[in-house]
PDB file of C-alpha atoms in Angstrom:
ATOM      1  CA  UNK A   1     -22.527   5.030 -12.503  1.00 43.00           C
ATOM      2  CA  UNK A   2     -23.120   1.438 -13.097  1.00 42.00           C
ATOM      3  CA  UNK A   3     -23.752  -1.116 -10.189  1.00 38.00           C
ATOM      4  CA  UNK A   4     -20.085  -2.981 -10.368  1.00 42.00           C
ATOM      5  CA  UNK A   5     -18.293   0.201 -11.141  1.00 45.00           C
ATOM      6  CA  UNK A   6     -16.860   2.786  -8.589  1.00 50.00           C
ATOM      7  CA  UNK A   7     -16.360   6.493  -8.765  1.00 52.00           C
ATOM      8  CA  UNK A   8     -13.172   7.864  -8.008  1.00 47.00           C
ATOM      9  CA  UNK A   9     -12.964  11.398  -6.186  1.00 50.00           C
ATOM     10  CA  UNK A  10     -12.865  13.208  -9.317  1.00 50.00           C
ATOM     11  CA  UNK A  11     -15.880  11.895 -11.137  1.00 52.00           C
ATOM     12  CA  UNK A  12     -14.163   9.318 -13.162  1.00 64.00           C
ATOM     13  CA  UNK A  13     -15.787   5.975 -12.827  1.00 74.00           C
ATOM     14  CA  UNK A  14     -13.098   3.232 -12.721  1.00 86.00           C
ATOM     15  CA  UNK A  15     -14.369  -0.386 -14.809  1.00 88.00           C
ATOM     16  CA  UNK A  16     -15.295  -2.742 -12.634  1.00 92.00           C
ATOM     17  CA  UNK A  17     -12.404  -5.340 -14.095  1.00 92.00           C
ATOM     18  CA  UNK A  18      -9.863  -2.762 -12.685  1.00 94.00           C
ATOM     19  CA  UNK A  19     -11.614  -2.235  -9.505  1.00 94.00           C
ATOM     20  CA  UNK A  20     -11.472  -6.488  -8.717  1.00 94.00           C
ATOM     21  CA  UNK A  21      -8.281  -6.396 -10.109  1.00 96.00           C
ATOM     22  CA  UNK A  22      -6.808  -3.934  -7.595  1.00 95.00           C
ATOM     23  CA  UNK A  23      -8.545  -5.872  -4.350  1.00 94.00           C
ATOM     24  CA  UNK A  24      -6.789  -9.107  -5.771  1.00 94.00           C
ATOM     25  CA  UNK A  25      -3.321  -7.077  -6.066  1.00 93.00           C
ATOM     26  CA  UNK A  26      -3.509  -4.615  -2.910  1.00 90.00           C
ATOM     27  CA  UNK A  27      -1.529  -6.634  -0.655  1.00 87.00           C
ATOM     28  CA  UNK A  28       1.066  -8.060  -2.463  1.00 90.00           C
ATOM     29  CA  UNK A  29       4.818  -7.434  -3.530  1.00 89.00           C
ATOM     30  CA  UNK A  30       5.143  -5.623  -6.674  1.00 87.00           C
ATOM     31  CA  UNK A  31       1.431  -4.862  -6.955  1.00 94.00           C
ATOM     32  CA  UNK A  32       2.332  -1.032  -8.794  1.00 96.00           C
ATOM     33  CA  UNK A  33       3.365  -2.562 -11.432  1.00 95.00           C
ATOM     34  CA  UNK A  34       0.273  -4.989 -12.405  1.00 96.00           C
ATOM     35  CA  UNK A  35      -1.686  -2.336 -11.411  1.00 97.00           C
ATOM     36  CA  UNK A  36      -0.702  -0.048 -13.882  1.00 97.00           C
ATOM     37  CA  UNK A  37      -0.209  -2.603 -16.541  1.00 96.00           C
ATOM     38  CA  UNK A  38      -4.026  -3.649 -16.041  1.00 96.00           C
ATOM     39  CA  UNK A  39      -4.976  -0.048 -15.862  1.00 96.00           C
ATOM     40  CA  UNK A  40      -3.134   0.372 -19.545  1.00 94.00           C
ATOM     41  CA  UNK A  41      -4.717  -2.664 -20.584  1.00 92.00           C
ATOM     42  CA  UNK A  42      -8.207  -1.206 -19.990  1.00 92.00           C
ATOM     43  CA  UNK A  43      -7.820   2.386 -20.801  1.00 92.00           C
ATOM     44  CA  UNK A  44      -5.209   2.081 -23.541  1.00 91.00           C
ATOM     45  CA  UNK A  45      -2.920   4.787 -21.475  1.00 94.00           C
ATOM     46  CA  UNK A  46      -3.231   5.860 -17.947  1.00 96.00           C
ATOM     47  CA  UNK A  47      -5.573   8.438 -17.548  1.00 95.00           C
ATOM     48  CA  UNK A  48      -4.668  11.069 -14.741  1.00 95.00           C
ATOM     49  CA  UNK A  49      -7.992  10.338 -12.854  1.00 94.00           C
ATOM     50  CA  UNK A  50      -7.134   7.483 -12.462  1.00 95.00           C
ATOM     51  CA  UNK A  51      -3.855   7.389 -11.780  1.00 96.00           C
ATOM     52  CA  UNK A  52      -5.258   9.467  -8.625  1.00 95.00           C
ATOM     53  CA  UNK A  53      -7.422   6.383  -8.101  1.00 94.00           C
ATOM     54  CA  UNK A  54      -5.228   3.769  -7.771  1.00 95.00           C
ATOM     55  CA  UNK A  55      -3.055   6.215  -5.800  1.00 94.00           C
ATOM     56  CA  UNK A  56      -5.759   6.134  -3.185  1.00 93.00           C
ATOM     57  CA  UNK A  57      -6.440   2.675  -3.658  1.00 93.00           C
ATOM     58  CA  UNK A  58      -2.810   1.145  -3.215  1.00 94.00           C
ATOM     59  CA  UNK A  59      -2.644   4.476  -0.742  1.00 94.00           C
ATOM     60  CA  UNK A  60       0.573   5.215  -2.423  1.00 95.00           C
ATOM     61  CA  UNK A  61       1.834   8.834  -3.114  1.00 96.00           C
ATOM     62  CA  UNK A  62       0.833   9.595  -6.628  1.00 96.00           C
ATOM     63  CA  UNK A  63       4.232  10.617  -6.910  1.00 97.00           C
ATOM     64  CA  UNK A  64       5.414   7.154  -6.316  1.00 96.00           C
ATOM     65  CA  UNK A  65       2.775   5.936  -9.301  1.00 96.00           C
ATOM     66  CA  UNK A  66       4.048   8.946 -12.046  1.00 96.00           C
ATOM     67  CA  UNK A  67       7.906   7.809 -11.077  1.00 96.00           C
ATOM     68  CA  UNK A  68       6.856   4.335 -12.209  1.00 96.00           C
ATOM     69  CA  UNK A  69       5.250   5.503 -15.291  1.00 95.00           C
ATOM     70  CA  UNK A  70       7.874   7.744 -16.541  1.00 93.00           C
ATOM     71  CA  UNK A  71      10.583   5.161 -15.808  1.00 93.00           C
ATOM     72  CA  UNK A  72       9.174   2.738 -17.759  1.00 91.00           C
ATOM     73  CA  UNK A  73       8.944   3.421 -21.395  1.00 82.00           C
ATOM     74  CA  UNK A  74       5.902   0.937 -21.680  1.00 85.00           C
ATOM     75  CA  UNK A  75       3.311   3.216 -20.009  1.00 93.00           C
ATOM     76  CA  UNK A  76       1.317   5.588 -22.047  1.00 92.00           C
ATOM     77  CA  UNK A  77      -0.322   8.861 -19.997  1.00 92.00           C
ATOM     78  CA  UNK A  78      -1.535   9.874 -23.614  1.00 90.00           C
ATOM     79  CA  UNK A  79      -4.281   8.262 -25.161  1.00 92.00           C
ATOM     80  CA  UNK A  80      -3.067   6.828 -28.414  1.00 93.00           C
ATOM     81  CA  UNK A  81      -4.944   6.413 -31.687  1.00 95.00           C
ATOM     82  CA  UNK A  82      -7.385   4.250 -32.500  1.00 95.00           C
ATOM     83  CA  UNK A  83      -4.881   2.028 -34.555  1.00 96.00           C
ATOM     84  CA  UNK A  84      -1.074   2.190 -33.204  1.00 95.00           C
ATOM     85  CA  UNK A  85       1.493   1.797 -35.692  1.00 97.00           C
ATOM     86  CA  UNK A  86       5.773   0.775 -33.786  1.00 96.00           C
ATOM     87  CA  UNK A  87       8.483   1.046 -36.411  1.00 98.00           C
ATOM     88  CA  UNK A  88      11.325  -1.087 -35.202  1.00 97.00           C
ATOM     89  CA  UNK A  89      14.678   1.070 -34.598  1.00 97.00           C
ATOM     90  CA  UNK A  90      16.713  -2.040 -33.941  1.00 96.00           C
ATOM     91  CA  UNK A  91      19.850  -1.673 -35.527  1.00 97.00           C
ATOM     92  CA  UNK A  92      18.964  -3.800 -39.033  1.00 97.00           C
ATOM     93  CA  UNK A  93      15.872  -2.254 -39.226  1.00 97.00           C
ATOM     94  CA  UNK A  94      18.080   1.211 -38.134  1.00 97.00           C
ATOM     95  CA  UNK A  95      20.680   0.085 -40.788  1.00 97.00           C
ATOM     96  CA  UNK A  96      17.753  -0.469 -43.685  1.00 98.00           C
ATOM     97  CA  UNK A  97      15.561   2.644 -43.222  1.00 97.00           C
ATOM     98  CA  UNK A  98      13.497   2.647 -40.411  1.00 97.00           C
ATOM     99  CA  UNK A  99      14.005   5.999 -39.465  1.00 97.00           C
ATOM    100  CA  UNK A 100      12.885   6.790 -43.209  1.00 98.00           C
ATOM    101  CA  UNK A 101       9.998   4.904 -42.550  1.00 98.00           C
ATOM    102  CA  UNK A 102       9.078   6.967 -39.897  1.00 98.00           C
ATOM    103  CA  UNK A 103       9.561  10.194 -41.877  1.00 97.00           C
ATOM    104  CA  UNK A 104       7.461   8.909 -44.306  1.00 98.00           C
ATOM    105  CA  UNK A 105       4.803   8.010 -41.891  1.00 98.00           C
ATOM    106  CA  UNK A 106       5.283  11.639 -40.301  1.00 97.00           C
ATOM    107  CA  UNK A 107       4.688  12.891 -43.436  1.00 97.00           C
ATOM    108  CA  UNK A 108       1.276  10.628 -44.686  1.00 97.00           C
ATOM    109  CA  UNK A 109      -0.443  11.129 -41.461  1.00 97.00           C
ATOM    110  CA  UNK A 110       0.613  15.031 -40.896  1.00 96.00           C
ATOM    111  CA  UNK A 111       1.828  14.182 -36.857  1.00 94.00           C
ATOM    112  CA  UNK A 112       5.371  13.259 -35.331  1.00 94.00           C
ATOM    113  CA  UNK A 113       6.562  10.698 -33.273  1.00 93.00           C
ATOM    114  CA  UNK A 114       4.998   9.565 -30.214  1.00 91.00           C
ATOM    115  CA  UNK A 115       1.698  11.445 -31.172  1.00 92.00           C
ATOM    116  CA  UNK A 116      -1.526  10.797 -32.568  1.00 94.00           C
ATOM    117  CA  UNK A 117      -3.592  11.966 -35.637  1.00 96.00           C
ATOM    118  CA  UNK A 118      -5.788  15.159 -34.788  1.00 93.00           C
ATOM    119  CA  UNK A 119      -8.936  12.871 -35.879  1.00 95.00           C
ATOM    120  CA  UNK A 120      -7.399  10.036 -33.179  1.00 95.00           C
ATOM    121  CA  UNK A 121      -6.995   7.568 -35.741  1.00 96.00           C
ATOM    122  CA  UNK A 122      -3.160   6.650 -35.909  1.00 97.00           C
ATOM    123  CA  UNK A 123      -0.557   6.840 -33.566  1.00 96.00           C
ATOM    124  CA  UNK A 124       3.386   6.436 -33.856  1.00 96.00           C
ATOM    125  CA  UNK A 125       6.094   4.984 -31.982  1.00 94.00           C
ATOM    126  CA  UNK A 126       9.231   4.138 -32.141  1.00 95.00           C
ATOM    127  CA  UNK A 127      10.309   1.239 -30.295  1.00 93.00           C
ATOM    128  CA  UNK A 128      13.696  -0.987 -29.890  1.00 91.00           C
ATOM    129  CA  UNK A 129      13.409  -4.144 -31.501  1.00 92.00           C
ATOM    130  CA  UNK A 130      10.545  -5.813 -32.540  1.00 94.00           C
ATOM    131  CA  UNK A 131      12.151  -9.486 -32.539  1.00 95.00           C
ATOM    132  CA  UNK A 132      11.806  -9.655 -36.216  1.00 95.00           C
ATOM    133  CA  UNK A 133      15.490  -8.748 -37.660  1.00 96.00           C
ATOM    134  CA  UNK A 134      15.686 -11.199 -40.826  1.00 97.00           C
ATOM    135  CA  UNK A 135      12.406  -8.920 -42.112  1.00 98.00           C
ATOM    136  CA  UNK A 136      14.469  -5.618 -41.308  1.00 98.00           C
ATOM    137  CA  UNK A 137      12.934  -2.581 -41.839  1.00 98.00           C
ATOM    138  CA  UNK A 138       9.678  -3.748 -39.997  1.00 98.00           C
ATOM    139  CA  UNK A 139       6.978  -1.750 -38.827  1.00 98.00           C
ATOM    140  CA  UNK A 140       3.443  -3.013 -36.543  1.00 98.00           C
ATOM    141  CA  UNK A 141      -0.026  -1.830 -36.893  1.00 98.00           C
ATOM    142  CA  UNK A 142      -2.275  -2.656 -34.317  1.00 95.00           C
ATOM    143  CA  UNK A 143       0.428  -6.101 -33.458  1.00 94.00           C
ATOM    144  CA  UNK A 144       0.203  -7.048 -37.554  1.00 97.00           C
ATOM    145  CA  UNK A 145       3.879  -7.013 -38.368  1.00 98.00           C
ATOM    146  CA  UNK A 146       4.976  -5.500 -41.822  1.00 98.00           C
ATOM    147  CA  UNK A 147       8.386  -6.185 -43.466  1.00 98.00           C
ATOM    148  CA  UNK A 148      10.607  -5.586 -45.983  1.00 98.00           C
ATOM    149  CA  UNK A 149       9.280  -2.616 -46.072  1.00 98.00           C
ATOM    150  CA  UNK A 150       9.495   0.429 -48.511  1.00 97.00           C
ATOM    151  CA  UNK A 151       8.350   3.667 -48.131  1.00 97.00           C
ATOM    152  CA  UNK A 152       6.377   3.328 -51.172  1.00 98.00           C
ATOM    153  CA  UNK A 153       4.008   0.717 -49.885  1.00 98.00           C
ATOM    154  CA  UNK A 154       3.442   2.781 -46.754  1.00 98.00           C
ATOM    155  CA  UNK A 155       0.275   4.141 -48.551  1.00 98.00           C
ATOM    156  CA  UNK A 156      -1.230   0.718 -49.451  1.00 98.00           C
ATOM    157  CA  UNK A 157      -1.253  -0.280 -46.222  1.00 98.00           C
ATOM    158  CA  UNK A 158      -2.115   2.595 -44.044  1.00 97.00           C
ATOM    159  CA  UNK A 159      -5.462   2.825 -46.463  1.00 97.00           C
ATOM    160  CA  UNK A 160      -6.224  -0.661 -44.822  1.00 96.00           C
ATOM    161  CA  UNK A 161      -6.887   0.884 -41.820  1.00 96.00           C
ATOM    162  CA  UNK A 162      -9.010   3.726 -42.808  1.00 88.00           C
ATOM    163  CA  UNK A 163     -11.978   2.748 -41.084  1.00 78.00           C
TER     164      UNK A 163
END
């Protein structure tokens, strides 16, 4: 266990970032919420250790901390893949074959929706509108938006991520 870092009751150290940021927050209105969106921020998901963490932290009832991340569709309890790939499902990019998209994507990288890759290295979403309509069917990897996409070119630019 590093110096800055603190163990939780379960073994898991939590990063030191998280632990400051959860002094700053304890006290305040709303705090549940920043907490967990820090704890995503640093984890990439919420890990179940530490979800007990911040329970005891915030001394909420961890029941109070899994209602707020199943309510909100932002928070991950999964770890996703190394690289995360959203296909918009907005209604143009619904309209010009998104949801093909995602069967094609399915299909490449041999997992479904809101999974990852056995090896870890891609996972897949499907999220509501991605803001980018006039580009419709779009699709992110890793925040680099794609349009105008074709299931063809799914391929070409998956391999750019093959690291």
């Amino acid at each position: 266990m590093t110096e800055a870092s603190v163990e939780t009751r379960r073994g898991e150290e939590l990063h030191p970032e998280l632990v400051e940021f959860i002094e700053r927050w304890k006290g305040r209105p709303g705090n549940l919420i920043m907490v967990l969106h820090k704890v995503q921020e640093v984890y990439g998901y919420i890990p179940r250790a530490i979800a007990f963490a911040v329970a005891e932290r915030l001394k909420v009832p961890l029941a109070k901390i899994y209602g707020v991340i199943t309510f909100y569709h932002f928070f991950r309890l999964k770890k996703p893949g190394k690289h995360q790939i959203a296909v918009c499902m907005g209604t143009a990019c619904y309209l010009k074959g998104g949801e093909d998209l995602i069967r094609e994507l399915e299909q490449l990288l041999g997992t479904g929706l809101n999974t990852t890759t056995p090896d870890g290295r891609f996972s897949i979403e499907a999220v509501r509108c991605l803001g980018c309509c006039g580009l419709a069917p779009v699709m992110t990897v890793d925040g680099e938006v794609y349009g105008r996409l074709t299931k063809e070119q799914l391929p070409e630019i998956l391999a750019k991520y093959q690291d």
